[in-house]
Amino acid sequence: MGVPFDPPKNLFAFLIYSSRVSELINALAMQESLRENGWFREIAALLPEGDAAWAFKRPLEDAGILVVPVPQIALPPSMQVGFTLSHWGLVMTKFVIFNMTGYSQICILDADMIFDGLRFGVRPQTIFSECAEFCAVLDLQPLWGQEAYRSESTIMMINGGIMVARPSKRRFQHLMQALKEETRVFILPEQLFISFYLAQPENNIQSKFLDLRWNVLDSTLDVFLNHYMDVYSKAHLLPLCDIDAEGGCDGLSRSSLIWQKFLYRASTCFSIRRWESCVEDEGCSWCGHYCAGRFVPCSAQVFSGSAPLRGLLGYDANYGYNTAQYTTTTTTTSTGSTTSSSSRTTRTSSTATSTSSSTSSTTSTSTSTSTTTSTGTSTTSGTSTSTTTVRSTTTSTSTTTSTETSTTTTTSTISSSTTATTTTTSTSLGTTSETQQAQLWRQVTLSGELNMVVPNASAFVNDPAAKQGIAKSLANISGVDVSEVSVTFSLGTRRLSVRQLQSQSVIVDYTIKVYSPSATSYGDEIKGKIKAVPLAELGAQILKNVAAVSGTTYTITVAGITAEAMVDGEVVTSSGSMKALPPTPEVGGSIRVAGSSSSLLGLPLAWLGGLVACALLAE
């Protein structure tokens, strides 16, 4: 009969790094969509060795996903700066698929994708028959990195959201050498790097562009794979709806409903709307505003209804991204007499460092546009250069006398003030008046201690699972994302009786951060939650969460808890015509036994400047 035929061993995989809960939730929905559309072989989660994403191992395995440890592949030194490093630090690890030679072909996906091709007769495995040594989808509208993208006219940039490769150790070694020698700075590191690599003939790699429907960002189109990376279509940010109730999902797009459908099938806990029903199910855990699987960490951002940091990104629904400039928010107070109808659209942005003072006078006459005489004195201080464009249509003559005082604040803590007197003769028709309203957000920092008695304290403080378990417990109590909680351990002693017997204790210093327009009340709310939790309940939750990720069982007694909040720092965001939403809340909190220490965490200018690319954050 001869040798049995061994069919190709293909694999769908995704990379998860960092502690962003949205990555885990997206992955659960994505794998369910692959299963329901006909993929019954392995789906793998690639977790970099030593990364915080290993906290997601249990829920991934519970979903039937193969967890594969892979070595970390760091960015080249030229890209280890600013936002590129903080958000894309391990994204080059995607290329480890070239070294996984136990498979014939591997398709690596971004977690924020949903397969929906079966209604067109296309199954997930179809992609493997369409590929050469390497294939991906052409990025028709790259958002960022345009200057680097255009530096060679022959370069066509792929979108790194889906890539299919035939593993080869030789190819992997060649890629790693090219990465080591890379000196350019890419805002979208992996897809610009591989795009340049593909364009160089000497690399001799057979590549092919896939049908665009394999990676579509526009949810209104017929697609095989929905990619939820657009700033206004992050599926994991939209509130969960009740698909069984009449009108329970009104207002959600079809693609968002599809995503929620697959998430509910991945875990029925997400479909539960009330906390009473959630806590009755031993397999579920209540996260403040939604129900999740028992071993899925809670997050304050997911299903919150707003995109994190969107108000700081320079995104305008009408104009898209402006990566060279940060959008400013302007509030204007006007006084005076007006005898004309005027309408204008103003776009102001700042990019450079300057200090200037100027006086100008301009006169122009036109029967079809406008006649304007203006005299103004402006003073700008900080790190900004502002440009203003005024568009109007004029058909008659009238007089306007006004005094305007405006204050402009950019996301890079730029401030400027302008006082001007303007005499305008104009009447505007057919234009739209856009008003930007400023909203003030303040930073809240809570910090403190949790005192516990643990018999084997030394082993406990050296167990990484202990930090993960305590951070998750504090996040659950506070109703924040576990990534917002930072935890450090130290050893102490505790008196056990009047005979001065001493036992080793564990002191946990922790900090939580949030931003909120009502910072004081929000800080008090979080502080109240922490102080209200019974110590026995807190101890039981810590014990459960530590045991979930550790092979060691500890005896834990929580001795005390305190909480304090401090408000500091201001961020102004815009809303209204630009549809900009506020930044992600970060809550500050602390648990203490005796005494209290607060750490004030400021918002550095460089960090704000690095937010140019933040719109792609899962949270």
PDB file of C-alpha atoms in Angstrom, residues 6-276:
ATOM      1  CA  ASP A   6       0.609  12.987   5.328  1.00  0.00           C
ATOM      2  CA  PRO A   7      -1.406  16.182   4.671  1.00  0.00           C
ATOM      3  CA  PRO A   8       0.258  19.554   5.203  1.00  0.00           C
ATOM      4  CA  LYS A   9       0.322  20.667   8.820  1.00  0.00           C
ATOM      5  CA  ASN A  10      -0.861  24.253   8.776  1.00  0.00           C
ATOM      6  CA  LEU A  11      -1.435  26.570  11.724  1.00  0.00           C
ATOM      7  CA  PHE A  12      -3.319  29.734  12.619  1.00  0.00           C
ATOM      8  CA  ALA A  13      -1.501  31.731  15.277  1.00  0.00           C
ATOM      9  CA  PHE A  14      -1.512  35.099  16.990  1.00  0.00           C
ATOM     10  CA  LEU A  15       1.028  36.926  19.139  1.00  0.00           C
ATOM     11  CA  ILE A  16       0.085  38.314  22.555  1.00  0.00           C
ATOM     12  CA  TYR A  17       2.469  40.409  24.620  1.00  0.00           C
ATOM     13  CA  SER A  18       1.957  42.866  27.506  1.00  0.00           C
ATOM     14  CA  SER A  19      -0.853  42.667  30.054  1.00  0.00           C
ATOM     15  CA  ARG A  20      -3.571  44.343  27.950  1.00  0.00           C
ATOM     16  CA  VAL A  21      -6.760  42.417  28.710  1.00  0.00           C
ATOM     17  CA  SER A  22      -8.246  43.524  25.377  1.00  0.00           C
ATOM     18  CA  GLU A  23      -5.718  41.309  23.572  1.00  0.00           C
ATOM     19  CA  LEU A  24      -6.980  38.256  25.445  1.00  0.00           C
ATOM     20  CA  ILE A  25     -10.654  39.076  24.870  1.00  0.00           C
ATOM     21  CA  ASN A  26     -10.071  39.732  21.165  1.00  0.00           C
ATOM     22  CA  ALA A  27      -8.220  36.425  20.869  1.00  0.00           C
ATOM     23  CA  LEU A  28     -11.095  34.498  22.442  1.00  0.00           C
ATOM     24  CA  ALA A  29     -13.573  35.942  19.937  1.00  0.00           C
ATOM     25  CA  MET A  30     -11.208  35.459  16.999  1.00  0.00           C
ATOM     26  CA  GLN A  31     -10.494  31.784  17.661  1.00  0.00           C
ATOM     27  CA  GLU A  32     -14.212  31.098  18.020  1.00  0.00           C
ATOM     28  CA  SER A  33     -14.841  32.670  14.602  1.00  0.00           C
ATOM     29  CA  LEU A  34     -12.215  30.408  13.011  1.00  0.00           C
ATOM     30  CA  ARG A  35     -13.772  27.324  14.620  1.00  0.00           C
ATOM     31  CA  GLU A  36     -17.321  28.150  13.572  1.00  0.00           C
ATOM     32  CA  ASN A  37     -16.238  28.813   9.996  1.00  0.00           C
ATOM     33  CA  GLY A  38     -14.642  25.407   9.570  1.00  0.00           C
ATOM     34  CA  TRP A  39     -11.097  25.423  11.032  1.00  0.00           C
ATOM     35  CA  PHE A  40     -10.756  22.419  13.345  1.00  0.00           C
ATOM     36  CA  ARG A  41      -6.978  22.133  13.601  1.00  0.00           C
ATOM     37  CA  GLU A  42      -4.619  23.918  15.944  1.00  0.00           C
ATOM     38  CA  ILE A  43      -4.850  27.590  16.844  1.00  0.00           C
ATOM     39  CA  ALA A  44      -1.803  28.814  18.744  1.00  0.00           C
ATOM     40  CA  ALA A  45      -1.130  31.750  21.042  1.00  0.00           C
ATOM     41  CA  LEU A  46       2.510  32.781  20.793  1.00  0.00           C
ATOM     42  CA  LEU A  47       3.583  34.147  24.187  1.00  0.00           C
ATOM     43  CA  PRO A  48       7.077  35.663  24.485  1.00  0.00           C
ATOM     44  CA  GLU A  49       9.097  34.021  27.227  1.00  0.00           C
ATOM     45  CA  GLY A  50       9.076  36.027  30.456  1.00  0.00           C
ATOM     46  CA  ASP A  51       6.379  38.443  29.259  1.00  0.00           C
ATOM     47  CA  ALA A  52       3.385  39.576  31.324  1.00  0.00           C
ATOM     48  CA  ALA A  53       1.055  37.912  28.797  1.00  0.00           C
ATOM     49  CA  TRP A  54       1.716  34.588  30.526  1.00  0.00           C
ATOM     50  CA  ALA A  55      -0.955  35.661  33.026  1.00  0.00           C
ATOM     51  CA  PHE A  56      -3.411  34.756  30.225  1.00  0.00           C
ATOM     52  CA  LYS A  57      -2.221  31.151  29.908  1.00  0.00           C
ATOM     53  CA  ARG A  58      -5.132  29.591  31.816  1.00  0.00           C
ATOM     54  CA  PRO A  59      -8.042  31.275  29.949  1.00  0.00           C
ATOM     55  CA  LEU A  60      -6.318  30.655  26.609  1.00  0.00           C
ATOM     56  CA  GLU A  61      -5.910  26.948  27.308  1.00  0.00           C
ATOM     57  CA  ASP A  62      -9.478  26.738  28.652  1.00  0.00           C
ATOM     58  CA  ALA A  63     -10.605  28.011  25.223  1.00  0.00           C
ATOM     59  CA  GLY A  64      -8.758  25.171  23.492  1.00  0.00           C
ATOM     60  CA  ILE A  65      -5.917  27.387  22.264  1.00  0.00           C
ATOM     61  CA  LEU A  66      -2.402  25.936  22.128  1.00  0.00           C
ATOM     62  CA  VAL A  67      -0.057  28.134  24.200  1.00  0.00           C
ATOM     63  CA  VAL A  68       3.410  28.219  22.625  1.00  0.00           C
ATOM     64  CA  PRO A  69       6.383  29.861  24.386  1.00  0.00           C
ATOM     65  CA  VAL A  70       8.558  31.734  21.893  1.00  0.00           C
ATOM     66  CA  PRO A  71      11.796  33.712  22.336  1.00  0.00           C
ATOM     67  CA  GLN A  72      11.447  37.467  22.441  1.00  0.00           C
ATOM     68  CA  ILE A  73      12.592  39.292  19.301  1.00  0.00           C
ATOM     69  CA  ALA A  74      13.429  42.870  20.253  1.00  0.00           C
ATOM     70  CA  LEU A  75      13.257  45.961  18.083  1.00  0.00           C
ATOM     71  CA  PRO A  76      16.567  47.047  16.536  1.00  0.00           C
ATOM     72  CA  PRO A  77      18.293  49.803  18.552  1.00  0.00           C
ATOM     73  CA  SER A  78      17.204  52.494  16.077  1.00  0.00           C
ATOM     74  CA  MET A  79      13.547  51.843  16.954  1.00  0.00           C
ATOM     75  CA  GLN A  80      13.889  51.464  20.707  1.00  0.00           C
ATOM     76  CA  VAL A  81      12.567  54.956  21.349  1.00  0.00           C
ATOM     77  CA  GLY A  82       9.344  56.611  22.520  1.00  0.00           C
ATOM     78  CA  PHE A  83       6.009  55.158  21.541  1.00  0.00           C
ATOM     79  CA  THR A  84       7.545  52.667  19.118  1.00  0.00           C
ATOM     80  CA  LEU A  85       9.309  50.984  22.029  1.00  0.00           C
ATOM     81  CA  SER A  86       6.510  51.304  24.586  1.00  0.00           C
ATOM     82  CA  HIS A  87       3.739  49.900  22.381  1.00  0.00           C
ATOM     83  CA  TRP A  88       5.495  47.842  19.693  1.00  0.00           C
ATOM     84  CA  GLY A  89       8.386  46.583  21.838  1.00  0.00           C
ATOM     85  CA  LEU A  90       7.953  42.887  20.984  1.00  0.00           C
ATOM     86  CA  VAL A  91       6.037  43.095  17.702  1.00  0.00           C
ATOM     87  CA  MET A  92       9.018  41.723  15.737  1.00  0.00           C
ATOM     88  CA  THR A  93       8.396  38.439  17.574  1.00  0.00           C
ATOM     89  CA  LYS A  94       5.800  37.779  14.862  1.00  0.00           C
ATOM     90  CA  PHE A  95       8.645  36.683  12.590  1.00  0.00           C
ATOM     91  CA  VAL A  96       9.328  33.667  14.818  1.00  0.00           C
ATOM     92  CA  ILE A  97       6.819  31.871  12.576  1.00  0.00           C
ATOM     93  CA  PHE A  98       9.636  31.496  10.013  1.00  0.00           C
ATOM     94  CA  ASN A  99      11.474  29.346  12.566  1.00  0.00           C
ATOM     95  CA  MET A 100       8.537  27.043  13.415  1.00  0.00           C
ATOM     96  CA  THR A 101       9.577  24.372  10.930  1.00  0.00           C
ATOM     97  CA  GLY A 102       7.257  21.732  12.372  1.00  0.00           C
ATOM     98  CA  TYR A 103       4.501  23.316  10.268  1.00  0.00           C
ATOM     99  CA  SER A 104       4.090  23.575   6.501  1.00  0.00           C
ATOM    100  CA  GLN A 105       2.492  27.033   6.570  1.00  0.00           C
ATOM    101  CA  ILE A 106       1.601  29.414   9.369  1.00  0.00           C
ATOM    102  CA  CYS A 107      -0.903  32.249   9.196  1.00  0.00           C
ATOM    103  CA  ILE A 108      -0.284  34.815  11.938  1.00  0.00           C
ATOM    104  CA  LEU A 109      -3.151  37.186  12.682  1.00  0.00           C
ATOM    105  CA  ASP A 110      -3.638  40.248  14.821  1.00  0.00           C
ATOM    106  CA  ALA A 111      -5.971  39.296  17.663  1.00  0.00           C
ATOM    107  CA  ASP A 112      -8.481  42.040  16.741  1.00  0.00           C
ATOM    108  CA  MET A 113      -9.788  40.177  13.690  1.00  0.00           C
ATOM    109  CA  ILE A 114     -12.915  38.076  13.038  1.00  0.00           C
ATOM    110  CA  PHE A 115     -13.349  35.550  10.237  1.00  0.00           C
ATOM    111  CA  ASP A 116     -16.642  35.963   8.357  1.00  0.00           C
ATOM    112  CA  GLY A 117     -15.972  34.344   4.992  1.00  0.00           C
ATOM    113  CA  LEU A 118     -18.203  31.281   5.109  1.00  0.00           C
ATOM    114  CA  ARG A 119     -21.187  33.259   3.800  1.00  0.00           C
ATOM    115  CA  PHE A 120     -19.126  33.712   0.615  1.00  0.00           C
ATOM    116  CA  GLY A 121     -18.155  30.034   0.511  1.00  0.00           C
ATOM    117  CA  VAL A 122     -14.655  30.764   1.835  1.00  0.00           C
ATOM    118  CA  ARG A 123     -13.232  28.828   4.787  1.00  0.00           C
ATOM    119  CA  PRO A 124     -10.195  29.905   6.838  1.00  0.00           C
ATOM    120  CA  GLN A 125      -7.965  27.172   5.351  1.00  0.00           C
ATOM    121  CA  THR A 126      -8.497  28.627   1.869  1.00  0.00           C
ATOM    122  CA  ILE A 127      -5.781  31.182   2.602  1.00  0.00           C
ATOM    123  CA  PHE A 128      -3.044  28.527   2.628  1.00  0.00           C
ATOM    124  CA  SER A 129      -3.767  27.455  -0.954  1.00  0.00           C
ATOM    125  CA  GLU A 130      -3.455  31.068  -2.138  1.00  0.00           C
ATOM    126  CA  CYS A 131       0.062  31.700  -0.788  1.00  0.00           C
ATOM    127  CA  ALA A 132       3.637  31.503  -1.958  1.00  0.00           C
ATOM    128  CA  GLU A 133       6.625  31.571   0.428  1.00  0.00           C
ATOM    129  CA  PHE A 134       5.174  34.704   1.970  1.00  0.00           C
ATOM    130  CA  CYS A 135       1.927  36.572   1.444  1.00  0.00           C
ATOM    131  CA  ALA A 136      -0.018  39.427   2.990  1.00  0.00           C
ATOM    132  CA  VAL A 137      -2.536  42.121   2.081  1.00  0.00           C
ATOM    133  CA  LEU A 138      -1.420  45.399   0.567  1.00  0.00           C
ATOM    134  CA  ASP A 139      -2.006  48.353   2.886  1.00  0.00           C
ATOM    135  CA  LEU A 140      -3.810  50.795   0.590  1.00  0.00           C
ATOM    136  CA  GLN A 141      -4.010  53.588   3.155  1.00  0.00           C
ATOM    137  CA  PRO A 142      -1.128  53.349   5.611  1.00  0.00           C
ATOM    138  CA  LEU A 143      -1.916  55.679   8.501  1.00  0.00           C
ATOM    139  CA  TRP A 144       1.583  56.368   9.709  1.00  0.00           C
ATOM    140  CA  GLY A 145       5.181  56.179   8.607  1.00  0.00           C
ATOM    141  CA  GLN A 146       4.372  57.726   5.262  1.00  0.00           C
ATOM    142  CA  GLU A 147       7.719  59.482   4.857  1.00  0.00           C
ATOM    143  CA  ALA A 148       9.622  56.255   5.409  1.00  0.00           C
ATOM    144  CA  TYR A 149       7.116  54.434   3.233  1.00  0.00           C
ATOM    145  CA  ARG A 150       7.705  56.831   0.337  1.00  0.00           C
ATOM    146  CA  SER A 151      11.475  56.901   0.647  1.00  0.00           C
ATOM    147  CA  GLU A 152      11.655  54.389  -2.198  1.00  0.00           C
ATOM    148  CA  SER A 153       9.067  54.605  -4.948  1.00  0.00           C
ATOM    149  CA  THR A 154       9.186  50.848  -5.528  1.00  0.00           C
ATOM    150  CA  ILE A 155       8.063  49.993  -1.991  1.00  0.00           C
ATOM    151  CA  MET A 156       4.501  48.745  -1.537  1.00  0.00           C
ATOM    152  CA  MET A 157       3.650  48.491   2.155  1.00  0.00           C
ATOM    153  CA  ILE A 158       1.838  45.432   3.420  1.00  0.00           C
ATOM    154  CA  ASN A 159      -0.470  45.427   6.423  1.00  0.00           C
ATOM    155  CA  GLY A 160       0.987  43.302   9.218  1.00  0.00           C
ATOM    156  CA  GLY A 161      -2.444  42.274  10.500  1.00  0.00           C
ATOM    157  CA  ILE A 162      -2.271  38.997   8.569  1.00  0.00           C
ATOM    158  CA  MET A 163       0.833  37.308   7.198  1.00  0.00           C
ATOM    159  CA  VAL A 164       1.277  33.764   5.874  1.00  0.00           C
ATOM    160  CA  ALA A 165       4.731  32.194   5.727  1.00  0.00           C
ATOM    161  CA  ARG A 166       6.397  28.896   4.895  1.00  0.00           C
ATOM    162  CA  PRO A 167       8.838  28.255   7.769  1.00  0.00           C
ATOM    163  CA  SER A 168      12.512  28.015   6.881  1.00  0.00           C
ATOM    164  CA  LYS A 169      15.463  28.210   9.272  1.00  0.00           C
ATOM    165  CA  ARG A 170      17.607  29.791   6.555  1.00  0.00           C
ATOM    166  CA  ARG A 171      14.995  32.456   5.881  1.00  0.00           C
ATOM    167  CA  PHE A 172      14.569  33.089   9.614  1.00  0.00           C
ATOM    168  CA  GLN A 173      18.317  33.548  10.096  1.00  0.00           C
ATOM    169  CA  HIS A 174      18.467  35.897   7.101  1.00  0.00           C
ATOM    170  CA  LEU A 175      15.567  37.969   8.455  1.00  0.00           C
ATOM    171  CA  MET A 176      17.203  38.224  11.875  1.00  0.00           C
ATOM    172  CA  GLN A 177      20.450  39.411  10.306  1.00  0.00           C
ATOM    173  CA  ALA A 178      18.566  42.038   8.295  1.00  0.00           C
ATOM    174  CA  LEU A 179      16.776  43.128  11.447  1.00  0.00           C
ATOM    175  CA  LYS A 180      20.048  43.395  13.303  1.00  0.00           C
ATOM    176  CA  GLU A 181      21.441  45.667  10.584  1.00  0.00           C
ATOM    177  CA  GLU A 182      18.313  47.870  10.337  1.00  0.00           C
ATOM    178  CA  THR A 183      19.041  51.521  11.200  1.00  0.00           C
ATOM    179  CA  ARG A 184      15.827  53.262  10.114  1.00  0.00           C
ATOM    180  CA  VAL A 185      13.040  54.273  12.504  1.00  0.00           C
ATOM    181  CA  PHE A 186       9.589  52.901  11.655  1.00  0.00           C
ATOM    182  CA  ILE A 187       6.438  53.865  13.561  1.00  0.00           C
ATOM    183  CA  LEU A 188       4.820  50.620  12.340  1.00  0.00           C
ATOM    184  CA  PRO A 189       7.910  48.466  12.812  1.00  0.00           C
ATOM    185  CA  GLU A 190       7.115  44.959  11.594  1.00  0.00           C
ATOM    186  CA  GLN A 191       5.136  45.829   8.478  1.00  0.00           C
ATOM    187  CA  LEU A 192       7.506  48.518   7.228  1.00  0.00           C
ATOM    188  CA  PHE A 193      10.510  46.291   7.935  1.00  0.00           C
ATOM    189  CA  ILE A 194       9.087  43.330   6.012  1.00  0.00           C
ATOM    190  CA  SER A 195       7.863  45.635   3.226  1.00  0.00           C
ATOM    191  CA  PHE A 196      11.413  46.902   2.602  1.00  0.00           C
ATOM    192  CA  TYR A 197      12.744  43.356   2.910  1.00  0.00           C
ATOM    193  CA  LEU A 198      10.334  42.091   0.245  1.00  0.00           C
ATOM    194  CA  ALA A 199      11.214  44.946  -2.102  1.00  0.00           C
ATOM    195  CA  GLN A 200      14.924  44.133  -2.204  1.00  0.00           C
ATOM    196  CA  PRO A 201      15.631  41.675  -5.060  1.00  0.00           C
ATOM    197  CA  GLU A 202      18.779  40.326  -3.411  1.00  0.00           C
ATOM    198  CA  ASN A 203      16.634  38.804  -0.633  1.00  0.00           C
ATOM    199  CA  ASN A 204      15.113  36.433  -3.214  1.00  0.00           C
ATOM    200  CA  ILE A 205      11.810  35.786  -1.442  1.00  0.00           C
ATOM    201  CA  GLN A 206       8.714  34.709  -3.352  1.00  0.00           C
ATOM    202  CA  SER A 207       5.823  36.826  -2.146  1.00  0.00           C
ATOM    203  CA  LYS A 208       2.248  37.467  -3.169  1.00  0.00           C
ATOM    204  CA  PHE A 209      -0.449  39.986  -2.316  1.00  0.00           C
ATOM    205  CA  LEU A 210      -3.668  38.423  -1.056  1.00  0.00           C
ATOM    206  CA  ASP A 211      -7.200  39.432  -1.987  1.00  0.00           C
ATOM    207  CA  LEU A 212      -7.983  42.622  -0.067  1.00  0.00           C
ATOM    208  CA  ARG A 213     -10.971  40.915   1.546  1.00  0.00           C
ATOM    209  CA  TRP A 214      -8.557  38.957   3.767  1.00  0.00           C
ATOM    210  CA  ASN A 215      -7.785  42.085   5.780  1.00  0.00           C
ATOM    211  CA  VAL A 216     -10.495  44.754   5.636  1.00  0.00           C
ATOM    212  CA  LEU A 217     -10.776  47.718   7.974  1.00  0.00           C
ATOM    213  CA  ASP A 218     -14.058  48.945   6.475  1.00  0.00           C
ATOM    214  CA  SER A 219     -16.841  46.973   8.165  1.00  0.00           C
ATOM    215  CA  THR A 220     -19.394  48.055   5.530  1.00  0.00           C
ATOM    216  CA  LEU A 221     -17.729  45.940   2.835  1.00  0.00           C
ATOM    217  CA  ASP A 222     -18.060  42.228   2.071  1.00  0.00           C
ATOM    218  CA  VAL A 223     -15.043  40.663   3.769  1.00  0.00           C
ATOM    219  CA  PHE A 224     -13.421  37.374   4.695  1.00  0.00           C
ATOM    220  CA  LEU A 225     -11.660  38.842   7.729  1.00  0.00           C
ATOM    221  CA  ASN A 226     -12.871  41.909   9.631  1.00  0.00           C
ATOM    222  CA  HIS A 227      -9.987  43.891  11.137  1.00  0.00           C
ATOM    223  CA  TYR A 228     -11.229  46.043  14.022  1.00  0.00           C
ATOM    224  CA  MET A 229      -8.245  48.386  14.186  1.00  0.00           C
ATOM    225  CA  ASP A 230      -9.930  51.618  13.045  1.00  0.00           C
ATOM    226  CA  VAL A 231     -10.127  54.210  15.825  1.00  0.00           C
ATOM    227  CA  TYR A 232     -13.935  54.280  15.786  1.00  0.00           C
ATOM    228  CA  SER A 233     -14.569  50.527  15.376  1.00  0.00           C
ATOM    229  CA  LYS A 234     -12.703  48.891  18.250  1.00  0.00           C
ATOM    230  CA  ALA A 235     -15.136  46.079  18.978  1.00  0.00           C
ATOM    231  CA  HIS A 236     -13.834  45.409  22.491  1.00  0.00           C
ATOM    232  CA  LEU A 237     -14.610  48.998  23.545  1.00  0.00           C
ATOM    233  CA  LEU A 238     -18.309  48.954  22.655  1.00  0.00           C
ATOM    234  CA  PRO A 239     -20.772  48.082  25.450  1.00  0.00           C
ATOM    235  CA  LEU A 240     -21.944  44.491  25.367  1.00  0.00           C
ATOM    236  CA  CYS A 241     -25.545  44.223  24.174  1.00  0.00           C
ATOM    237  CA  ASP A 242     -28.387  41.816  24.901  1.00  0.00           C
ATOM    238  CA  ILE A 243     -28.923  39.938  21.645  1.00  0.00           C
ATOM    239  CA  ASP A 244     -31.994  38.170  23.063  1.00  0.00           C
ATOM    240  CA  ALA A 245     -33.855  41.366  23.998  1.00  0.00           C
ATOM    241  CA  GLU A 246     -35.883  43.325  21.463  1.00  0.00           C
ATOM    242  CA  GLY A 247     -33.846  46.385  20.503  1.00  0.00           C
ATOM    243  CA  GLY A 248     -31.090  45.260  22.869  1.00  0.00           C
ATOM    244  CA  CYS A 249     -28.431  45.749  20.203  1.00  0.00           C
ATOM    245  CA  ASP A 250     -29.800  48.781  18.373  1.00  0.00           C
ATOM    246  CA  GLY A 251     -27.077  51.098  17.150  1.00  0.00           C
ATOM    247  CA  LEU A 252     -24.348  48.477  16.746  1.00  0.00           C
ATOM    248  CA  SER A 253     -22.944  47.773  13.285  1.00  0.00           C
ATOM    249  CA  ARG A 254     -23.226  44.321  11.762  1.00  0.00           C
ATOM    250  CA  SER A 255     -19.504  43.677  12.213  1.00  0.00           C
ATOM    251  CA  SER A 256     -19.695  44.636  15.913  1.00  0.00           C
ATOM    252  CA  LEU A 257     -22.656  42.305  16.415  1.00  0.00           C
ATOM    253  CA  ILE A 258     -20.708  39.483  14.749  1.00  0.00           C
ATOM    254  CA  TRP A 259     -17.771  40.092  17.097  1.00  0.00           C
ATOM    255  CA  GLN A 260     -20.006  40.003  20.194  1.00  0.00           C
ATOM    256  CA  LYS A 261     -21.742  36.860  18.933  1.00  0.00           C
ATOM    257  CA  PHE A 262     -18.430  35.000  18.749  1.00  0.00           C
ATOM    258  CA  LEU A 263     -17.320  36.355  22.133  1.00  0.00           C
ATOM    259  CA  TYR A 264     -20.532  35.062  23.767  1.00  0.00           C
ATOM    260  CA  ARG A 265     -19.929  31.648  22.227  1.00  0.00           C
ATOM    261  CA  ALA A 266     -16.342  31.651  23.473  1.00  0.00           C
ATOM    262  CA  SER A 267     -17.642  32.244  27.022  1.00  0.00           C
ATOM    263  CA  THR A 268     -21.293  32.537  28.029  1.00  0.00           C
ATOM    264  CA  CYS A 269     -20.198  34.664  31.004  1.00  0.00           C
ATOM    265  CA  PHE A 270     -19.834  37.690  28.683  1.00  0.00           C
ATOM    266  CA  SER A 271     -23.532  37.419  27.745  1.00  0.00           C
ATOM    267  CA  ILE A 272     -24.680  37.830  31.381  1.00  0.00           C
ATOM    268  CA  ARG A 273     -25.949  41.360  32.067  1.00  0.00           C
ATOM    269  CA  ARG A 274     -26.601  41.348  35.828  1.00  0.00           C
ATOM    270  CA  TRP A 275     -24.063  40.879  38.599  1.00  0.00           C
ATOM    271  CA  GLU A 276     -26.440  38.638  40.595  1.00  0.00           C
TER     272      GLU A 276
END
